[in-house]
PDB file of C-alpha atoms and ligand atoms in Angstrom:
ATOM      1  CA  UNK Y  26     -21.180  -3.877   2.655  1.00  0.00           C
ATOM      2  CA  UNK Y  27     -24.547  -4.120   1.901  1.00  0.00           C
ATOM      3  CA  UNK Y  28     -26.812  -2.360  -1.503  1.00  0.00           C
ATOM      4  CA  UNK Y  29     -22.997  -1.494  -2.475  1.00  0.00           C
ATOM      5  CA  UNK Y  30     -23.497   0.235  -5.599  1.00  0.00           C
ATOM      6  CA  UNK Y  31     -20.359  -0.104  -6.987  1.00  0.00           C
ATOM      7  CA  UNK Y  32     -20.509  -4.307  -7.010  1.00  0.00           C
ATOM      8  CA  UNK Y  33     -20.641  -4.801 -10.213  1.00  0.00           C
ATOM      9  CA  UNK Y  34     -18.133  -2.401 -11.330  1.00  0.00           C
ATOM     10  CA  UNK Y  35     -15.766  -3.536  -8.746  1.00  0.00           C
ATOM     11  CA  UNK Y  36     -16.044  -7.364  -9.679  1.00  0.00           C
ATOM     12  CA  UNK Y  37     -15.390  -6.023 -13.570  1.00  0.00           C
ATOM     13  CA  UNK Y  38     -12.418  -4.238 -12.643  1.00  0.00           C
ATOM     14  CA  UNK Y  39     -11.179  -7.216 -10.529  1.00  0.00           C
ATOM     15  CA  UNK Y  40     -11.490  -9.644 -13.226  1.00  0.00           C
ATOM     16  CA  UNK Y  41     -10.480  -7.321 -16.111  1.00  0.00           C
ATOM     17  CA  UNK Y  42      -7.654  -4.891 -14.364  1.00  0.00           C
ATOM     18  CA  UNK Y  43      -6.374  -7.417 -11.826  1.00  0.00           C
ATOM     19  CA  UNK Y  44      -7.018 -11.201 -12.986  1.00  0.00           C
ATOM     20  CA  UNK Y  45      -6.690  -9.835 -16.190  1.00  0.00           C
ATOM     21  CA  UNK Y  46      -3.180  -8.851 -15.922  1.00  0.00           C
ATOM     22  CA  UNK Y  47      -1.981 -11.656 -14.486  1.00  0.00           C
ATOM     23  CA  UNK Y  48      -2.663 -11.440 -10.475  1.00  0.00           C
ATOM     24  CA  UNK Y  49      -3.366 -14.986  -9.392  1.00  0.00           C
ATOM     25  CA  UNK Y  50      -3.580 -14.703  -5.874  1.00  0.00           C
ATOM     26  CA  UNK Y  51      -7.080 -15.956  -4.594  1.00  0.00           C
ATOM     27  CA  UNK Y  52      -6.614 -14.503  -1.521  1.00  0.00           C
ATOM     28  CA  UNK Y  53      -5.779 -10.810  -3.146  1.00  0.00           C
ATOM     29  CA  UNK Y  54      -8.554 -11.665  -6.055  1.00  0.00           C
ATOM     30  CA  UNK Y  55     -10.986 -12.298  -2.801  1.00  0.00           C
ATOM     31  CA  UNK Y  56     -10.286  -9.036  -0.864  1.00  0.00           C
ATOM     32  CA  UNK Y  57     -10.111  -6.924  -3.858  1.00  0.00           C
ATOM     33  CA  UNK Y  58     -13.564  -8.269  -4.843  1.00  0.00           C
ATOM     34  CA  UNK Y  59     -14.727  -7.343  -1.308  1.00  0.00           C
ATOM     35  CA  UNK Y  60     -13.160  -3.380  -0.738  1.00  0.00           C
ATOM     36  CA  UNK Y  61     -15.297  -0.996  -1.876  1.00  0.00           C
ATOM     37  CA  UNK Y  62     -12.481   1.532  -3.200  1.00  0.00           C
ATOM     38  CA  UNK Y  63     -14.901   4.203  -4.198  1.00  0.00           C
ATOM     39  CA  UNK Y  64     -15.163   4.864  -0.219  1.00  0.00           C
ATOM     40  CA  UNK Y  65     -11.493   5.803   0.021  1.00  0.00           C
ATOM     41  CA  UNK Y  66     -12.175   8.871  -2.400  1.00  0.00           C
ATOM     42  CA  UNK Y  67     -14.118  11.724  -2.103  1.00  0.00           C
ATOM     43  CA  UNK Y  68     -17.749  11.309  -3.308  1.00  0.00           C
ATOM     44  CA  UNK Y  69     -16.874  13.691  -6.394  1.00  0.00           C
ATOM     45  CA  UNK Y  70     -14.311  10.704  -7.478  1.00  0.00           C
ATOM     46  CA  UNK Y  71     -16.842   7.739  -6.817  1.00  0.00           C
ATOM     47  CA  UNK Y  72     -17.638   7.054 -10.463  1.00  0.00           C
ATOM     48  CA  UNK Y  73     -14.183   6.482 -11.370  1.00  0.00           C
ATOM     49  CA  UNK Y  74     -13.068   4.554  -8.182  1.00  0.00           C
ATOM     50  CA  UNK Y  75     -12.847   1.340 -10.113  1.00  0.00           C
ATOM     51  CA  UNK Y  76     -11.113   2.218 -13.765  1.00  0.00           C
ATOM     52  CA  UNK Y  77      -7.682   1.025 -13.217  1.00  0.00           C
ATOM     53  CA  UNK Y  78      -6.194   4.896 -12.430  1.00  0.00           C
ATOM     54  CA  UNK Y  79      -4.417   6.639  -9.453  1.00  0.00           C
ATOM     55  CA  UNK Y  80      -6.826   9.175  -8.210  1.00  0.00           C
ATOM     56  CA  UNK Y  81      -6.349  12.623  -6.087  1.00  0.00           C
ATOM     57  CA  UNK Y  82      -6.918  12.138  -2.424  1.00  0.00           C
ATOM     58  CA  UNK Y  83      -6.850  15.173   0.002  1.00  0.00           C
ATOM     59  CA  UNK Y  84      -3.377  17.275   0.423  1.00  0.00           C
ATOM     60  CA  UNK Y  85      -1.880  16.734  -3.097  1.00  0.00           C
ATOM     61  CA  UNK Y  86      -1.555  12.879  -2.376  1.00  0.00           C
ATOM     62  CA  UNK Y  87      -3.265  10.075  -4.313  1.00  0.00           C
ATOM     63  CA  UNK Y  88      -4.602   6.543  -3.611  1.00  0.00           C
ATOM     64  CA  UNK Y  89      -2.607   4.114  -5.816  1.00  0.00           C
ATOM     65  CA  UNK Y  90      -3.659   2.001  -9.021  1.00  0.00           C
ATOM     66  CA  UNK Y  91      -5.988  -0.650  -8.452  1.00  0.00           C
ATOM     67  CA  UNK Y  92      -3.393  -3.153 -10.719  1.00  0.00           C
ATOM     68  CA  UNK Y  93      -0.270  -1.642  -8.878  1.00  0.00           C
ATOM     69  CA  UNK Y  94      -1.742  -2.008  -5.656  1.00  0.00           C
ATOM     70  CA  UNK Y  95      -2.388  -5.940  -6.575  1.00  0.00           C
ATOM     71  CA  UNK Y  96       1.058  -6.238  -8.070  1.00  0.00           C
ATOM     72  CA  UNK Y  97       2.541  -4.854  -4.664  1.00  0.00           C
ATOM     73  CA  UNK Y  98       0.760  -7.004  -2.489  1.00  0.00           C
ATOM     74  CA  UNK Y  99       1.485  -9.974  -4.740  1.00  0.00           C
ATOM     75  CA  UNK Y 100       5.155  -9.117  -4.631  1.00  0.00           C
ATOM     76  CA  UNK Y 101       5.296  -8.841  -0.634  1.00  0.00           C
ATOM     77  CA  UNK Y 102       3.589 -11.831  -0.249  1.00  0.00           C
ATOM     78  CA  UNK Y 103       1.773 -11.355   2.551  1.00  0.00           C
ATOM     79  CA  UNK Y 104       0.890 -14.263   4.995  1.00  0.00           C
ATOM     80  CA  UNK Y 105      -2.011 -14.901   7.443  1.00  0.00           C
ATOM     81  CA  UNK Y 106       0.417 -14.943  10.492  1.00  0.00           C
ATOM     82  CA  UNK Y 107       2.819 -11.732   9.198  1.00  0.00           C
ATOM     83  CA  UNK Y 108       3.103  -8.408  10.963  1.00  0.00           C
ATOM     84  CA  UNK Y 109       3.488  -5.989   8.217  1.00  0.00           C
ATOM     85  CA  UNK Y 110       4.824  -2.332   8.482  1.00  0.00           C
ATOM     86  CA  UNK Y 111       3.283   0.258   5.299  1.00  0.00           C
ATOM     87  CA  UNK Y 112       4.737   3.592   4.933  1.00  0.00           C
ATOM     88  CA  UNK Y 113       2.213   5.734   3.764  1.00  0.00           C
ATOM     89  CA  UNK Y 114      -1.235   5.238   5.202  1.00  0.00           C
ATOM     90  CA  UNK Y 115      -3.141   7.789   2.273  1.00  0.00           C
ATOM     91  CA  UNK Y 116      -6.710   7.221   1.701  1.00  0.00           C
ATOM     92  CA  UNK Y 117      -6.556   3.581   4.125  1.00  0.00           C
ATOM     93  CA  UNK Y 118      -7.064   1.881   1.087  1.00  0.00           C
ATOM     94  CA  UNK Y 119      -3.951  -0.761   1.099  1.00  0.00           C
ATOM     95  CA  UNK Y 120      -3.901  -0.477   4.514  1.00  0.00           C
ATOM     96  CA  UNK Y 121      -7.649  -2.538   4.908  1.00  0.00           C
ATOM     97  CA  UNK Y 122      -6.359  -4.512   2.133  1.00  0.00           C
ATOM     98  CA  UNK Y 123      -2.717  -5.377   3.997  1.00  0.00           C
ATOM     99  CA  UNK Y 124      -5.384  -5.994   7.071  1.00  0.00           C
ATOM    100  CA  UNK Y 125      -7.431  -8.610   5.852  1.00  0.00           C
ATOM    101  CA  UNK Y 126      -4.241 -10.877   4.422  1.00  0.00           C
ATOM    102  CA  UNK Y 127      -1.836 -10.475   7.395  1.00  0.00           C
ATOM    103  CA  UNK Y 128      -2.066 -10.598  11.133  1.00  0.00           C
ATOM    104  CA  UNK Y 129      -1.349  -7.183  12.166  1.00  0.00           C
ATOM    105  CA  UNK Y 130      -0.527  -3.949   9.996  1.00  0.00           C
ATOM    106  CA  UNK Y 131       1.465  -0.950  11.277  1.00  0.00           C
ATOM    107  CA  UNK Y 132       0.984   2.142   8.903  1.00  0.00           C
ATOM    108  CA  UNK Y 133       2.890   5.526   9.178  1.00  0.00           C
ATOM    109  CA  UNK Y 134       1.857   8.556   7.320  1.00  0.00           C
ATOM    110  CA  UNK Y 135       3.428  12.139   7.546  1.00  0.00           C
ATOM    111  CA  UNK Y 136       0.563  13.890   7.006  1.00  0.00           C
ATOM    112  CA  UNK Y 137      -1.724  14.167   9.962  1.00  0.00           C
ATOM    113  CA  UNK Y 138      -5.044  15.126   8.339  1.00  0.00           C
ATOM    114  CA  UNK Y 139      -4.749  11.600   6.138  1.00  0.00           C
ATOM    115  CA  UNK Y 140      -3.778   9.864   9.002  1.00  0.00           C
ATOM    116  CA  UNK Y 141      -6.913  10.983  10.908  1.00  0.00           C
ATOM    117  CA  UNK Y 142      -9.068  10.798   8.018  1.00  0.00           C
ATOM    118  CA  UNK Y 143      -7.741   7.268   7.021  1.00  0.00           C
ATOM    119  CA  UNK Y 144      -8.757   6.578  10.718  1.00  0.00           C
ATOM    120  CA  UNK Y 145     -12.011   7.745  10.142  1.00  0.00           C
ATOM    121  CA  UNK Y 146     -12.792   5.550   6.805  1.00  0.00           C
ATOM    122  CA  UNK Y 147     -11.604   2.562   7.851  1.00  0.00           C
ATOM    123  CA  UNK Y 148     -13.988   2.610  11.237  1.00  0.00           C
ATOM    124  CA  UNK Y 149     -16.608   0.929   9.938  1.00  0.00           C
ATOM    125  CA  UNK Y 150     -14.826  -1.963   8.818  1.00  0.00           C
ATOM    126  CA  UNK Y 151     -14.019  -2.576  12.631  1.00  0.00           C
ATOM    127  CA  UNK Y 152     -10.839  -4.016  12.495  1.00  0.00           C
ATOM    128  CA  UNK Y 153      -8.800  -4.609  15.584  1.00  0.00           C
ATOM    129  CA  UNK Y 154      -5.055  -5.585  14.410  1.00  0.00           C
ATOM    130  CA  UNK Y 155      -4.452  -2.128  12.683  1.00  0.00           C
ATOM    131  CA  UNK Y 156      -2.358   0.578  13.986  1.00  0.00           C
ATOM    132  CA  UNK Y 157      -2.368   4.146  12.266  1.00  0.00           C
ATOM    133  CA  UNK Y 158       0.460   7.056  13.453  1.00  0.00           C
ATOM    134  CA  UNK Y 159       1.631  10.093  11.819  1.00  0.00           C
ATOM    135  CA  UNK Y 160       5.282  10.156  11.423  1.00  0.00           C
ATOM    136  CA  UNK Y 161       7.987  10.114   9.272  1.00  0.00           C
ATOM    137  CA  UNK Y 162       7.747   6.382   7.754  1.00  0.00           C
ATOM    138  CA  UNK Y 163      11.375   6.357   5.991  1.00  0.00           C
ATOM    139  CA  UNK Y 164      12.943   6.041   9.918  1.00  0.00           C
ATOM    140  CA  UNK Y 165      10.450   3.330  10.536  1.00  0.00           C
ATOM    141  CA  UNK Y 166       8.474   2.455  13.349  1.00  0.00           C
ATOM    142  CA  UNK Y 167      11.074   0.513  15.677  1.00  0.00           C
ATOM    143  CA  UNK Y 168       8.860   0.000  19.133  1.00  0.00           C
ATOM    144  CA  UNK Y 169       6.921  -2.158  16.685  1.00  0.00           C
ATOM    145  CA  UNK Y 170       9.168  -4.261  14.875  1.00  0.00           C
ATOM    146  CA  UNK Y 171      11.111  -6.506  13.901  1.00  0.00           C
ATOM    147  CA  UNK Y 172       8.417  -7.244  10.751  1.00  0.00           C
ATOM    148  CA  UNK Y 173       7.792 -10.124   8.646  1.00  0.00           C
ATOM    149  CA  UNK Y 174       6.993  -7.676   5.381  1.00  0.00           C
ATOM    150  CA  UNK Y 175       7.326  -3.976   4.676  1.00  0.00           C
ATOM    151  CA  UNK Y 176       5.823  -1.991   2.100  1.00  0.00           C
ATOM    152  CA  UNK Y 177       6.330   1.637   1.044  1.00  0.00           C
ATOM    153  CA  UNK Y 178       3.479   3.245  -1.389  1.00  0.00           C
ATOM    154  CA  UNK Y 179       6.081   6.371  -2.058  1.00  0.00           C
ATOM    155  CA  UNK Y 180       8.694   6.583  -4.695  1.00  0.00           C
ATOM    156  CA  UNK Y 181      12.161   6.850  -2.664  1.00  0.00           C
ATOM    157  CA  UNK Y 182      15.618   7.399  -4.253  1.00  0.00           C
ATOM    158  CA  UNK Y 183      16.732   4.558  -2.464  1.00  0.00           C
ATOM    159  CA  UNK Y 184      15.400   1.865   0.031  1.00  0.00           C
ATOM    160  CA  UNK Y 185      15.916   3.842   3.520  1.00  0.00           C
ATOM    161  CA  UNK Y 186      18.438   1.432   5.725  1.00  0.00           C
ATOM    162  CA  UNK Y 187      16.388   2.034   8.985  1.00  0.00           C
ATOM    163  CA  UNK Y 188      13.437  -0.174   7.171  1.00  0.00           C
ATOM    164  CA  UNK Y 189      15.961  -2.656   5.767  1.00  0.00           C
ATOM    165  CA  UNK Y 190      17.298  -2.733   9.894  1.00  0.00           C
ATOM    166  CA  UNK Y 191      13.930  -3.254  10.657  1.00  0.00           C
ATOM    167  CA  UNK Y 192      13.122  -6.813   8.798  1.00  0.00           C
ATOM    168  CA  UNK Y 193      12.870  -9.603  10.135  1.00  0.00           C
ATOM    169  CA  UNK Y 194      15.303 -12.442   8.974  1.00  0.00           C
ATOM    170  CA  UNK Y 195      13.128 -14.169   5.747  1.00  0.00           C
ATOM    171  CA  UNK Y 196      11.474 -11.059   5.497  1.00  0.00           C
ATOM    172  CA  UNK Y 197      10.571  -9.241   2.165  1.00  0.00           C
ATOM    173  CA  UNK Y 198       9.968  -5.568   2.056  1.00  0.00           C
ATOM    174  CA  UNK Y 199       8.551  -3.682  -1.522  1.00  0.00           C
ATOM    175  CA  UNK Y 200       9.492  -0.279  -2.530  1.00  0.00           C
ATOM    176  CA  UNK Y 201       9.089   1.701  -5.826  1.00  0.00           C
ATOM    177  CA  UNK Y 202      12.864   3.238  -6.247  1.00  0.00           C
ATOM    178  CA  UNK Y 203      14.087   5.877  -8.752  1.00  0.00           C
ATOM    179  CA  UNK Y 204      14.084   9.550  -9.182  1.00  0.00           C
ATOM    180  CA  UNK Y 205      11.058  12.094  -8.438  1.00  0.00           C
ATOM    181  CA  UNK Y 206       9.045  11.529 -11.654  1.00  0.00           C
ATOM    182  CA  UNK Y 207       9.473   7.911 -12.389  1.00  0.00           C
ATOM    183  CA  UNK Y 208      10.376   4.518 -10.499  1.00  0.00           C
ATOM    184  CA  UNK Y 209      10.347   1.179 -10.395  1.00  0.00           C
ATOM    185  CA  UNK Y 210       9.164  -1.425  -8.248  1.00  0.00           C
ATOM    186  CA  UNK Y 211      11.803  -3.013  -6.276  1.00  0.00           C
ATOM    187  CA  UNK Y 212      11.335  -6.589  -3.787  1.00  0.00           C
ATOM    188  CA  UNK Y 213      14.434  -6.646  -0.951  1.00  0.00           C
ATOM    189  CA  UNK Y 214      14.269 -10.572   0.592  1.00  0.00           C
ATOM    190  CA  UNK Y 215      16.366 -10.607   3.425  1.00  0.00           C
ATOM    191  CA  UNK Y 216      18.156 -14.496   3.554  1.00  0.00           C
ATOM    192  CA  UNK Y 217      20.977 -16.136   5.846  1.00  0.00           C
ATOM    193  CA  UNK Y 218      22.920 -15.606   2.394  1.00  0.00           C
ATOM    194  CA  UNK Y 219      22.768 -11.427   2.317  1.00  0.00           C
ATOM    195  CA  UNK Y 220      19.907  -9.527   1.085  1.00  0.00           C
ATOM    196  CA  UNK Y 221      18.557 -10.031  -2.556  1.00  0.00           C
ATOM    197  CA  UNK Y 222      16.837  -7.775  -4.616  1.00  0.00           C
ATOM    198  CA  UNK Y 223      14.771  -8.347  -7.858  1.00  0.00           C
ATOM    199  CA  UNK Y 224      13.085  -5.669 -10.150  1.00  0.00           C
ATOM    200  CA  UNK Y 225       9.666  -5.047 -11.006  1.00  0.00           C
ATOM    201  CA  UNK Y 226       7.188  -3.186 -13.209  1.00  0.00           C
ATOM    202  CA  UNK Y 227       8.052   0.665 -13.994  1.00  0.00           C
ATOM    203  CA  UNK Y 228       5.620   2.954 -11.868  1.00  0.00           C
ATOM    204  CA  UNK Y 229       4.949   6.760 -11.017  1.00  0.00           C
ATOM    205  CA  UNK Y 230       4.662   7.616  -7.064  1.00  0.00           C
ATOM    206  CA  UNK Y 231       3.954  10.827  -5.058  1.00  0.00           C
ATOM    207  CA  UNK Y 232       7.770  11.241  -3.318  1.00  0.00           C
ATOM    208  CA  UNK Y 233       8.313   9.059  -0.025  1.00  0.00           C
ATOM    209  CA  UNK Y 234       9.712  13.045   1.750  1.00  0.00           C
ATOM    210  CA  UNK Y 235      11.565  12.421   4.727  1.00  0.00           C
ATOM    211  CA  UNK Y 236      14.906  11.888   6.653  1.00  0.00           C
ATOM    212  CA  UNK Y 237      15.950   9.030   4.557  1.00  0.00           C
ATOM    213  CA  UNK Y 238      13.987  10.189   1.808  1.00  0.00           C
ATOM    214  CA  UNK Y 239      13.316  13.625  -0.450  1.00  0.00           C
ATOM    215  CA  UNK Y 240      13.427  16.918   0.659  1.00  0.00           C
ATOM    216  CA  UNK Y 241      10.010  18.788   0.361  1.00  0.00           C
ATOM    217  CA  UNK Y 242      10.308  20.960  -2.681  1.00  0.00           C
TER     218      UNK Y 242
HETATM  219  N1  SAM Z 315      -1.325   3.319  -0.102  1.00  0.00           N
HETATM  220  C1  SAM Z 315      -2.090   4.532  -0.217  1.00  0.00           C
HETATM  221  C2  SAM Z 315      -3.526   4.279  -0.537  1.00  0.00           C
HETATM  222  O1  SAM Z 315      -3.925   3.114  -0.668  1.00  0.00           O
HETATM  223  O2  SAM Z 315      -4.270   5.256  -0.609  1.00  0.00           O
HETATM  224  C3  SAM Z 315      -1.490   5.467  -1.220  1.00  0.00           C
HETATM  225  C4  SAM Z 315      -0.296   6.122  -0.701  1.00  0.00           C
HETATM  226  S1  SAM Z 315       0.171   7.578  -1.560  1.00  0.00           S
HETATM  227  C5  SAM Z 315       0.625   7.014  -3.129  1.00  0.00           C
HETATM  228  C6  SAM Z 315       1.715   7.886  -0.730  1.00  0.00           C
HETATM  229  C7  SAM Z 315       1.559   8.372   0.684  1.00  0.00           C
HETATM  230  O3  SAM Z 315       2.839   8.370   1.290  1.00  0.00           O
HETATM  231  C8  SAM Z 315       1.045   9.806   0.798  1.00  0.00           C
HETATM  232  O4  SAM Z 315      -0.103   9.823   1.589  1.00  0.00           O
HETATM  233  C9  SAM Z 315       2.185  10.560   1.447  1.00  0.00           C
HETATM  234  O5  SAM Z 315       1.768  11.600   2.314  1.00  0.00           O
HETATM  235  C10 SAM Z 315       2.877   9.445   2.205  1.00  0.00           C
HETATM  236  N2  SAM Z 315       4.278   9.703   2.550  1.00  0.00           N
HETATM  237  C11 SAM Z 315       5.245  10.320   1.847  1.00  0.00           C
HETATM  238  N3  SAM Z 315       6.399  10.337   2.535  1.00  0.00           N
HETATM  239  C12 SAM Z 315       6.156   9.699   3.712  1.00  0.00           C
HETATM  240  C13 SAM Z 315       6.945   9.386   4.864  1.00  0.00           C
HETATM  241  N4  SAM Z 315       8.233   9.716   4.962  1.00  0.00           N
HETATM  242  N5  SAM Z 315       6.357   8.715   5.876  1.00  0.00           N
HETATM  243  C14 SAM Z 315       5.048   8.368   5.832  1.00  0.00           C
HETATM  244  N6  SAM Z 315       4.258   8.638   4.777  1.00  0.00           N
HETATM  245  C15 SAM Z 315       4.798   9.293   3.728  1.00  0.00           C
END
């Protein structure tokens, strides 16, 4: 986007929150460098869209770390030819940068109102292999699949087996696991020789609430 205020602030978080801490990726340094985040938050917010903090998005629901965010992404490892399935849409924000690494993104949210206004942000970035619903994302999104990657931006007790059902064999899927207030970031890579699963960074997520996932409180 053109006269983007926010350049130089978003190239300095880039190389000091992202490269920084240890994200190699060219192809994640190169989209990151390109999103203006600061339009995925409410114009209030705009100032502090690229410090390296979770920020409040509409209904009590946030848009993730800028380093997490990278971390996830790096973990999935998203290709050019990959059909990847997110579970919580939020501000749009991972979704446009899921978008611009793989081939076609599926995102569910269960709220309406972010679906719609995740809809509504990511317009005028006129992308054409992006599919928004509102639904419950821990049951998946079967008419879709199977999918090549799967990643969940909510904190779940446990991975729900309806995404695990829904991977593609090879395929990786990235979830932050644990209890309401705390988690950590788990990778599932689904091989001829059973599913593995390796650990990642500790993180804090809103709760992934749903069949297969919390209760509402
Ligand atoms: N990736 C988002 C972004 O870039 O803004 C941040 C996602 S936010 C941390 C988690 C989102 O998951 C919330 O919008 C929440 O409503 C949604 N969520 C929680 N449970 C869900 C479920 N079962 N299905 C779909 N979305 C869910």
């Amino acid at each position: 986007m053109s006269g983007d205020p926010y350049e130089f602030q978003r190239q300095r978080m880039v190389k000091k929150h992202i490269q920084g801490r240890g994200i190699e990726d060219p192809r994640i340094l190169k989209v990151m460098r390109q999103i203006p985040r600061h339009v995925f938050v409410r114009d209030s917010l705009h100032h502090q869209a690229y410090s390296d903090h979770a920020l409040r998005i509409e209904q009590g629901q946030t848009i993730s770390q800028p380093y997490i965010v990278a971390r996830m992404t790096e973990m999935l490892d998203v290709g050019e030819e990959h059909s990847v399935l997110e579970i919580g849409t939020g501000s749009g924000y991972q979704t446009l940068i899921l978008a611009r690494l793989a081939r076609r993104v599926y995102s569910l949210e269960r709220i309406s109102e972010l679906a719609k206004k995740a809809i509504e942000r990511l317009r005028p970035f006129g992308l054409d292999n992006v599919k928004i619903q509102t639904f419950d994302g821990t049951v998946g999104w079967g008419g879709e699949g199977p999918y090549d990657r799967i990643m969940v931006t909510a904190g779940a007790p446990e991975v729900p087996k309806p995404l695990l059902d829904q991977l593609k064999m090879g395929g990786k899927l990235v979830i932050p696991e644990g209890d309401r207030r705390g988690q950590r970031l788990m990778l599932y890579h689904l091989t001829e020789d059973g599913l593995r699963r390796f650990s990642g960074e500790e993180v804090t997520f809103v709760p992934l609430i749903g069949r297969f996932g919390w209760t509402e409180e």
